[in-house]
PDB file of C-alpha atoms in Angstrom:
ATOM      1  CA  MET A   1      78.725 105.779  64.711  1.00 45.00           C
ATOM      2  CA  THR A   2      79.491 102.135  65.498  1.00 43.00           C
ATOM      3  CA  ARG A   3      83.174 102.968  66.083  1.00 51.00           C
ATOM      4  CA  ARG A   4      82.235 105.725  68.496  1.00 49.00           C
ATOM      5  CA  ILE A   5      80.039 103.355  70.512  1.00 51.00           C
ATOM      6  CA  LEU A   6      82.770 100.710  70.483  1.00 40.00           C
ATOM      7  CA  ARG A   7      85.345 103.236  71.735  1.00 50.00           C
ATOM      8  CA  LEU A   8      83.029 104.421  74.506  1.00 46.00           C
ATOM      9  CA  ALA A   9      82.337 100.837  75.559  1.00 50.00           C
ATOM     10  CA  LEU A  10      86.037 100.004  75.589  1.00 50.00           C
ATOM     11  CA  GLY A  11      86.839 103.135  77.586  1.00 52.00           C
ATOM     12  CA  ALA A  12      84.112 102.332  80.117  1.00 50.00           C
ATOM     13  CA  ALA A  13      85.372  98.758  80.455  1.00 48.00           C
ATOM     14  CA  LEU A  14      88.936  99.941  81.095  1.00 47.00           C
ATOM     15  CA  LEU A  15      87.759 102.469  83.660  1.00 46.00           C
ATOM     16  CA  PHE A  16      85.612  99.861  85.407  1.00 46.00           C
ATOM     17  CA  SER A  17      88.505  97.406  85.396  1.00 46.00           C
ATOM     18  CA  SER A  18      90.875  99.885  87.059  1.00 48.00           C
ATOM     19  CA  VAL A  19      88.274 100.793  89.687  1.00 46.00           C
ATOM     20  CA  VAL A  20      87.646  97.122  90.479  1.00 48.00           C
ATOM     21  CA  ASN A  21      91.386  96.452  90.797  1.00 50.00           C
ATOM     22  CA  ALA A  22      91.829  99.443  93.109  1.00 51.00           C
ATOM     23  CA  GLN A  23      89.012  98.159  95.318  1.00 68.00           C
ATOM     24  CA  GLN A  24      90.365  94.615  95.224  1.00 83.00           C
ATOM     25  CA  TYR A  25      93.854  95.600  96.446  1.00 86.00           C
ATOM     26  CA  PRO A  26      93.589  98.839  98.465  1.00 89.00           C
ATOM     27  CA  ILE A  27      96.939  98.308 100.212  1.00 87.00           C
ATOM     28  CA  LEU A  28      98.635  97.558  96.903  1.00 90.00           C
ATOM     29  CA  ASP A  29      97.228 100.825  95.587  1.00 91.00           C
ATOM     30  CA  GLN A  30      98.875 102.746  98.428  1.00 90.00           C
ATOM     31  CA  VAL A  31     102.201 100.916  98.195  1.00 89.00           C
ATOM     32  CA  ALA A  32     102.418 101.238  94.411  1.00 93.00           C
ATOM     33  CA  GLY A  33     101.599 104.940  94.705  1.00 94.00           C
ATOM     34  CA  LYS A  34     104.410 105.428  97.233  1.00 92.00           C
ATOM     35  CA  VAL A  35     106.908 103.546  95.062  1.00 93.00           C
ATOM     36  CA  VAL A  36     106.031 105.573  91.967  1.00 95.00           C
ATOM     37  CA  GLN A  37     106.086 108.829  93.928  1.00 96.00           C
ATOM     38  CA  LYS A  38     109.505 107.993  95.396  1.00 94.00           C
ATOM     39  CA  TYR A  39     111.026 107.429  91.972  1.00 94.00           C
ATOM     40  CA  GLN A  40     109.362 110.471  90.422  1.00 95.00           C
ATOM     41  CA  GLN A  41     110.448 112.816  93.214  1.00 96.00           C
ATOM     42  CA  SER A  42     113.978 111.491  93.762  1.00 95.00           C
ATOM     43  CA  SER A  43     116.966 112.828  91.920  1.00 96.00           C
ATOM     44  CA  CYS A  44     119.314 110.439  90.160  1.00 95.00           C
ATOM     45  CA  GLU A  45     121.975 111.178  92.769  1.00 95.00           C
ATOM     46  CA  GLN A  46     119.564 110.243  95.580  1.00 95.00           C
ATOM     47  CA  LEU A  47     118.682 106.965  93.865  1.00 93.00           C
ATOM     48  CA  TRP A  48     122.356 106.099  93.320  1.00 93.00           C
ATOM     49  CA  GLN A  49     123.171 106.841  96.980  1.00 94.00           C
ATOM     50  CA  GLU A  50     120.278 104.740  98.213  1.00 91.00           C
ATOM     51  CA  LYS A  51     121.302 101.868  95.977  1.00 89.00           C
ATOM     52  CA  ALA A  52     124.879 102.018  97.296  1.00 91.00           C
ATOM     53  CA  GLN A  53     123.704 102.114 100.928  1.00 89.00           C
ATOM     54  CA  LYS A  54     121.363  99.138 100.506  1.00 86.00           C
ATOM     55  CA  GLN A  55     123.922  96.904  98.794  1.00 86.00           C
ATOM     56  CA  GLY A  56     124.613  93.920 101.002  1.00 84.00           C
ATOM     57  CA  GLN A  57     121.984  94.989 103.541  1.00 87.00           C
ATOM     58  CA  PRO A  58     119.143  92.614 104.452  1.00 87.00           C
ATOM     59  CA  LYS A  59     115.626  93.719 103.578  1.00 85.00           C
ATOM     60  CA  SER A  60     113.430  95.069 106.360  1.00 88.00           C
ATOM     61  CA  GLU A  61     110.743  92.813 107.807  1.00 92.00           C
ATOM     62  CA  LYS A  62     108.075  94.992 106.184  1.00 88.00           C
ATOM     63  CA  GLU A  63     109.754  94.650 102.787  1.00 87.00           C
ATOM     64  CA  GLN A  64     110.104  90.899 103.200  1.00 91.00           C
ATOM     65  CA  ARG A  65     106.386  90.547 104.007  1.00 90.00           C
ATOM     66  CA  ALA A  66     105.432  92.623 100.969  1.00 88.00           C
ATOM     67  CA  VAL A  67     107.625  90.539  98.659  1.00 91.00           C
ATOM     68  CA  GLN A  68     106.212  87.324 100.119  1.00 93.00           C
ATOM     69  CA  LEU A  69     102.667  88.593  99.554  1.00 90.00           C
ATOM     70  CA  LEU A  70     103.480  89.309  95.913  1.00 93.00           C
ATOM     71  CA  ARG A  71     105.083  85.895  95.483  1.00 95.00           C
ATOM     72  CA  ASN A  72     102.008  84.158  96.896  1.00 95.00           C
ATOM     73  CA  ASP A  73      99.421  86.065  94.839  1.00 94.00           C
ATOM     74  CA  PRO A  74     100.165  86.135  91.085  1.00 94.00           C
ATOM     75  CA  GLN A  75      97.242  88.471  90.337  1.00 94.00           C
ATOM     76  CA  MET A  76      98.375  90.973  92.941  1.00 94.00           C
ATOM     77  CA  ARG A  77     101.948  90.730  91.658  1.00 95.00           C
ATOM     78  CA  ALA A  78     100.826  91.401  88.090  1.00 95.00           C
ATOM     79  CA  GLU A  79      98.753  94.390  89.205  1.00 95.00           C
ATOM     80  CA  PHE A  80     101.675  95.817  91.215  1.00 95.00           C
ATOM     81  CA  ILE A  81     104.106  95.397  88.333  1.00 95.00           C
ATOM     82  CA  ASN A  82     101.632  96.953  85.889  1.00 96.00           C
ATOM     83  CA  ARG A  83     101.372 100.022  88.101  1.00 95.00           C
ATOM     84  CA  VAL A  84     105.034 100.605  88.949  1.00 95.00           C
ATOM     85  CA  ALA A  85     107.048  99.199  86.044  1.00 96.00           C
ATOM     86  CA  ALA A  86     106.868 102.059  83.554  1.00 95.00           C
ATOM     87  CA  PRO A  87     107.595 104.974  85.933  1.00 95.00           C
ATOM     88  CA  VAL A  88     110.367 103.119  87.785  1.00 95.00           C
ATOM     89  CA  VAL A  89     112.117 101.774  84.694  1.00 95.00           C
ATOM     90  CA  ASN A  90     111.887 105.152  82.943  1.00 95.00           C
ATOM     91  CA  LYS A  91     113.545 106.870  85.900  1.00 95.00           C
ATOM     92  CA  MET A  92     116.226 104.188  86.164  1.00 94.00           C
ATOM     93  CA  PHE A  93     116.923 104.575  82.437  1.00 95.00           C
ATOM     94  CA  GLU A  94     117.168 108.370  82.764  1.00 95.00           C
ATOM     95  CA  CYS A  95     119.607 107.939  85.651  1.00 94.00           C
ATOM     96  CA  GLY A  96     121.802 105.426  83.803  1.00 94.00           C
ATOM     97  CA  MET A  97     120.958 102.661  86.235  1.00 92.00           C
ATOM     98  CA  ILE A  98     120.005 100.321  83.383  1.00 89.00           C
ATOM     99  CA  PRO A  99     121.472 100.265  79.880  1.00 81.00           C
TER     100      PRO A  99
END
């Protein structure tokens, strides 16, 4: 009985934590969702082509602002990485983009 209550409390705390983070960074939520969606919906060939096209190209102003925001706010950066890391790295691994 005590374990069941502990599990419910832990589950509620995790749910509350994710809701608070989503409310704290609404733009991050949208951007992270777009990044994850892009990697999930793209084929390996599309990702390879995009990588080849972007090599040596400067980042867009929008991209530069987003990166600067993440550099200036460690909490936001951690939240962004927590949301996108697993789906992006899994796709890159499947596509042979990382060893």
